[in-house]
Short mmCIF file of C-alpha atoms in Angstrom, two decimals:
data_model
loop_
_atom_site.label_atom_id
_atom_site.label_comp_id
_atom_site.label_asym_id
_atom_site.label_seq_id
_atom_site.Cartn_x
_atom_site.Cartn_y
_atom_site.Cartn_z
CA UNK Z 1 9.59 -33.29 54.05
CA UNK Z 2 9.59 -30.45 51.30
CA UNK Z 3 6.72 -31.36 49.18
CA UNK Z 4 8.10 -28.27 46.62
CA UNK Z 5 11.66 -27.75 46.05
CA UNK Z 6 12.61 -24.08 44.46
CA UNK Z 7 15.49 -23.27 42.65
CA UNK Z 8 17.83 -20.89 42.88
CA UNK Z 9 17.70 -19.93 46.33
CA UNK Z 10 18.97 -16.32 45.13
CA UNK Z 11 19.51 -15.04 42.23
CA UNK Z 12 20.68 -11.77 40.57
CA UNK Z 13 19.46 -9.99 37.39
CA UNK Z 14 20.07 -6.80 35.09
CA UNK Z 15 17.35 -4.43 34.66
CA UNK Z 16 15.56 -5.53 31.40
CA UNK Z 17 16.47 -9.15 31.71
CA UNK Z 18 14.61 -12.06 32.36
CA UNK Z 19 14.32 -13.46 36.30
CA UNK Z 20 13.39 -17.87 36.10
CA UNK Z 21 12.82 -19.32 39.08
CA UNK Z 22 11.74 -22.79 38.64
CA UNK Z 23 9.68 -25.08 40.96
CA UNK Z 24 9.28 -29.10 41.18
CA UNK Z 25 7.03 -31.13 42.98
CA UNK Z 26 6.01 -34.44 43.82
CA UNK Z 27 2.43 -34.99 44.69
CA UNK Z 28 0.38 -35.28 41.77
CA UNK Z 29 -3.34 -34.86 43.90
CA UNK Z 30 -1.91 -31.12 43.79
CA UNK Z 31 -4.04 -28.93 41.21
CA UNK Z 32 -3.59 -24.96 42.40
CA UNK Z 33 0.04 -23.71 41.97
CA UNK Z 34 0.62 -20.01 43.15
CA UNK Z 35 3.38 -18.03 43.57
CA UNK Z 36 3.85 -15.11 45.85
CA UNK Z 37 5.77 -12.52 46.26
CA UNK Z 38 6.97 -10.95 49.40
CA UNK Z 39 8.71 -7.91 50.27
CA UNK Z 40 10.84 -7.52 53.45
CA UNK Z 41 8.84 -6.86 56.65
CA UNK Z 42 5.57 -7.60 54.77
CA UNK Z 43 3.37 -11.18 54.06
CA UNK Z 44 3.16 -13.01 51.12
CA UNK Z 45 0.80 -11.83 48.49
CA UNK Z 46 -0.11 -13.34 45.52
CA UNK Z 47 1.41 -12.56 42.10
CA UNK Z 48 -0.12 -15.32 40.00
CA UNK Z 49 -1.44 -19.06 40.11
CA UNK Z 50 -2.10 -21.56 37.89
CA UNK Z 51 -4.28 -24.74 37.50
CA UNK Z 52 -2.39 -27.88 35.33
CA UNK Z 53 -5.19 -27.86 32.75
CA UNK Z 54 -2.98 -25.30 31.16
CA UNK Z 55 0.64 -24.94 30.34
CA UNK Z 56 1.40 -21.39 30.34
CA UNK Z 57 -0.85 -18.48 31.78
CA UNK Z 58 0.92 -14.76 31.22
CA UNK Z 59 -0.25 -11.88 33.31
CA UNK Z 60 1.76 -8.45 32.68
CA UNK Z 61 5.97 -9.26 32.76
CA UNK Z 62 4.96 -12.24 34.25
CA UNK Z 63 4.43 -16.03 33.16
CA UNK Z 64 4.27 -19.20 34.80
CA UNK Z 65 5.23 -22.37 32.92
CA UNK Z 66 3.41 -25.27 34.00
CA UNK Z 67 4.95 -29.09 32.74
CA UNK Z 68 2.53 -31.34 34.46
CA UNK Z 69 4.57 -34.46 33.21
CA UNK Z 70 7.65 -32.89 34.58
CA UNK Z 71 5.49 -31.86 37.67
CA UNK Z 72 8.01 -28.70 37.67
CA UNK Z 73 6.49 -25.07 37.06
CA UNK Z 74 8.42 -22.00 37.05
CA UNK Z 75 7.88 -18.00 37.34
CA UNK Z 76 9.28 -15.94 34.40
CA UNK Z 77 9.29 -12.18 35.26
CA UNK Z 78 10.19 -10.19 31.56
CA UNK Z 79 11.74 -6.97 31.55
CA UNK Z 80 13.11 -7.41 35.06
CA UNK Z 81 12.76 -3.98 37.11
CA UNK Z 82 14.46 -3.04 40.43
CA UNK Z 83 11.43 -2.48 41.66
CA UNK Z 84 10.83 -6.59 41.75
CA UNK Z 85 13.35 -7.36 43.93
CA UNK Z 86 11.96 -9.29 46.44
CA UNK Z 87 11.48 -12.94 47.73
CA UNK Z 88 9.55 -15.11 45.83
CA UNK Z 89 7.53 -18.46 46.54
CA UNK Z 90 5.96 -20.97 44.53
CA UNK Z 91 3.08 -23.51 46.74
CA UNK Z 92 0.93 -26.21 45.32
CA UNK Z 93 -2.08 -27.62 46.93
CA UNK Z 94 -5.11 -30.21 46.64
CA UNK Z 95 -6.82 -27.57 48.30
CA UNK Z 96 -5.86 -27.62 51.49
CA UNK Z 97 -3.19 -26.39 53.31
CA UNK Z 98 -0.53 -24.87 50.92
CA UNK Z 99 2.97 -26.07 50.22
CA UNK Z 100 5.73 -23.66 50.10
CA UNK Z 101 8.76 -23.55 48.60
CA UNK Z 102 11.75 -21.76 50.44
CA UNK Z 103 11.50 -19.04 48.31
CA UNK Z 104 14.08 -16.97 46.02
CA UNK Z 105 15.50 -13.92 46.59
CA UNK Z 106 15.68 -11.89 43.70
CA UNK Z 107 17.61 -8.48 43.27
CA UNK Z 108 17.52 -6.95 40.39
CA UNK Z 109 20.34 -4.39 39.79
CA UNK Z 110 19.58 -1.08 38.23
CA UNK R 1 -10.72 -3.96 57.62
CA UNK R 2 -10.44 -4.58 54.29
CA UNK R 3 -6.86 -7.26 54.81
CA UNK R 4 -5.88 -9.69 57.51
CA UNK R 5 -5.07 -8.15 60.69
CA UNK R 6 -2.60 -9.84 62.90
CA UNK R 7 -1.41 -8.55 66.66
CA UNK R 8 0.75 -7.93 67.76
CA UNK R 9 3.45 -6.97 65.32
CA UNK R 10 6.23 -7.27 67.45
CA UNK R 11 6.51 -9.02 70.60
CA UNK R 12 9.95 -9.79 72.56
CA UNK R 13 9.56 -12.28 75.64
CA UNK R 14 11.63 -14.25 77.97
CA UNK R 15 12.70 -17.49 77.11
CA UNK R 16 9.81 -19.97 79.08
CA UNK R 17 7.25 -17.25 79.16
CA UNK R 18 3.95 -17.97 77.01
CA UNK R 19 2.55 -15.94 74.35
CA UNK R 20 -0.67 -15.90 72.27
CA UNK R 21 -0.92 -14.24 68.90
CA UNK R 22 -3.77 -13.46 67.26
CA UNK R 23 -5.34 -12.96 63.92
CA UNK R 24 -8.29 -11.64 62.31
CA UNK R 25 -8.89 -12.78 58.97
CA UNK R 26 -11.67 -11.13 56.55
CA UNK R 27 -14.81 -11.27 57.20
CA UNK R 28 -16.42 -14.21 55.13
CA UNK R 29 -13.73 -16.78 54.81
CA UNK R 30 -14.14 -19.87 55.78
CA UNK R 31 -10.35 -20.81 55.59
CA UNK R 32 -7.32 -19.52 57.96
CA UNK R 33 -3.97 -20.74 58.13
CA UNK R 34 -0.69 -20.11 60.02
CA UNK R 35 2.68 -20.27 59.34
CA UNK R 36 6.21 -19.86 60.71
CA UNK R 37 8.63 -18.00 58.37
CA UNK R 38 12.08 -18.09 60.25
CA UNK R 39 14.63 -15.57 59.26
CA UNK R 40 15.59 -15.96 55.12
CA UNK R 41 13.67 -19.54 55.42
CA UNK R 42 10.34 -20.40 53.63
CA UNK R 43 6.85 -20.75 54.87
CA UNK R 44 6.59 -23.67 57.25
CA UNK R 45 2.96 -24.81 57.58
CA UNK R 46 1.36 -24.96 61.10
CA UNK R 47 -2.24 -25.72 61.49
CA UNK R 48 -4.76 -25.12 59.01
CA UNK R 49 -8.43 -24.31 59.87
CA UNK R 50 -11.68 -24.81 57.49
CA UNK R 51 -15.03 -24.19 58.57
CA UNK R 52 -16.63 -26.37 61.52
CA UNK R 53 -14.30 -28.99 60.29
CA UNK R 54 -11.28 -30.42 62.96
CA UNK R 55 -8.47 -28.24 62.58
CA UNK R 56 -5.11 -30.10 60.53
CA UNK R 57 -2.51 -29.88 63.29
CA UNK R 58 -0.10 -31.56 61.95
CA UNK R 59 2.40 -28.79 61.56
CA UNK R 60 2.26 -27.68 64.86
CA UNK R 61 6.32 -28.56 65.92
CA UNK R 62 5.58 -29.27 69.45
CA UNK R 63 2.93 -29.67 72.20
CA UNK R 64 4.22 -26.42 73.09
CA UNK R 65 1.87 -24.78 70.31
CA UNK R 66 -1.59 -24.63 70.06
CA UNK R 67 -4.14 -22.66 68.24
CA UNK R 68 -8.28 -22.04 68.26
CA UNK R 69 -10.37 -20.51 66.19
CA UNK R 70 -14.13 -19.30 67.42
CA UNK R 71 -16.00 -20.21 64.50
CA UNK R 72 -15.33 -18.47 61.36
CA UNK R 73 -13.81 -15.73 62.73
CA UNK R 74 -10.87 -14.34 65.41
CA UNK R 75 -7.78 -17.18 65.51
CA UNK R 76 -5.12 -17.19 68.91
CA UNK R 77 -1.80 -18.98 68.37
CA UNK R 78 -0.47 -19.75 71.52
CA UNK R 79 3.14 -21.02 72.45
CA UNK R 80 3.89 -22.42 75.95
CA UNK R 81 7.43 -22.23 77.86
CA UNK R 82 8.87 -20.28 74.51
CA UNK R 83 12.18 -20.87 73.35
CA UNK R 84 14.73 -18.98 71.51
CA UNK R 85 13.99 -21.32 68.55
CA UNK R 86 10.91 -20.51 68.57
CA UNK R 87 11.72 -16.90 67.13
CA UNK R 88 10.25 -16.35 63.98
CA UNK R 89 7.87 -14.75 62.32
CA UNK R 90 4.19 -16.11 62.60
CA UNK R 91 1.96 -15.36 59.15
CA UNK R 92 -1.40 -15.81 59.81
CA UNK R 93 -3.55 -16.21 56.14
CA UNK R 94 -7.15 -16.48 55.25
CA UNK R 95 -9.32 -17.94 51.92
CA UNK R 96 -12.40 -18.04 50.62
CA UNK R 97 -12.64 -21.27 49.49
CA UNK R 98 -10.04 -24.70 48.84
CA UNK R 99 -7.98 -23.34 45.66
CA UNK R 100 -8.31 -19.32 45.97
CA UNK R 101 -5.94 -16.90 46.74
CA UNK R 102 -4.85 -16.79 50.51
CA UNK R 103 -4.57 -13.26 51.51
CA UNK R 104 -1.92 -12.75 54.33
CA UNK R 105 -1.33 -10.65 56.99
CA UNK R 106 1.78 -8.70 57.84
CA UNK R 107 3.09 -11.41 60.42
CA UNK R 108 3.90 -11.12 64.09
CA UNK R 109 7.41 -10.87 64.48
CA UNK R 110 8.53 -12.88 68.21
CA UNK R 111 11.28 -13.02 69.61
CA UNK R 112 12.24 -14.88 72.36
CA UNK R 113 15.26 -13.68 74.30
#
């Protein structure tokens, strides 16, 4: 079973826009929510994480939103730039093993 | 090295042969996991490894599959009898500690023809 469904599965912005992809889960023992970001024929590597004592941490273009009563988080990359096109995963985990989403594919057109 | 190192990065084989992957995560952590990213899919968990502590299996999709880890160091992921669903590509990742960043390596890319 997917313990964290991702939304939109692709998705296609203008250089200078803003790129959401938004994240829900179920399991409220979860308390570490990364995302990562992964470019083709490369692993995952981590672009930013968040812990649900907080609702918004901002590094750089990019900020995750964190609604713990929602349980949905989501990955806001500002001032979109070709150069983020990639695929993009949000996880959650207790600390153990971590729980991917299926990722987004993001292009961002010049 | 500095990353995760997994070998090899490509590897074609004949449908029923067996293969073993490997991975060497850095030096230090305690944590290593592996996962199965099939083409334009997410990251399906496998088996998780912490410390001395049993192994969590319970993403492993067959009896087919099997991994060990010596201690805190070198991982093998083996598949038996492979299958052409069993193409993929096979990220290997290692942490620190429950709730830090998991560095990953580049992935072994198998295909089974």
């Amino acid at each position: 079973q997917q313990q964290v469904k991702q939304s939109p599965q692709s998705l296609i912005v203008q250089k200078g826009g803003i790129s959401i992809i938004n994240c829900a889960y179920e399991n409220t023992a979860f308390d570490y929510f990364p995302w990562y970001q992964q470019f083709p024929g490369k692993g995952p590597a981590l672009l930013i994480a968040i812990r649900p004592d907080v609702s918004e941490k901002k590094e750089g273009r990019f900020t995750i939103s964190f609604n713990k009563s929602a349980k949905q988080f989501s990955l806001h990359i500002m001032d979109s730039q070709p150069g983020d096109s990639a695929t993009y995963f949000c996880a959650a985990t207790t600390g153990y093993a971590l729980n991917f989403g299926k990722g987004t594919s993001l292009l961002v057109t010049p | 090295g500095a990353g995760v190192s997994q070998s090899p990065s490509n590897k074609v084989t004949e449908k029923g042969k067996d293969v073993e992957l490997r991975c060497d995560p850095i030096s230090g952590h305690t944590a290593l996991y592996w996962y199965r990213q099939r083409l334009g899919q997410g990251l399906e968990f496998l088996i998780y490894f912490q410390g001395n502590s049993a192994p969590d299996k319970s993403g492993l999709p067959s009896d087919r599959f099997s991994a060990e880890r010596t201690g805190e160091s070198v991982s093998t992921l083996t598949i038996q009898r492979t299958q052409q669903e069993d193409s993929a590509v096979y990220l290997c990742a290692s942490s620190g500690d429950m709730n830090t960043e998991a560095f990953f390596g580049q992935g072994t890319r198998l295909t089974v023809v």
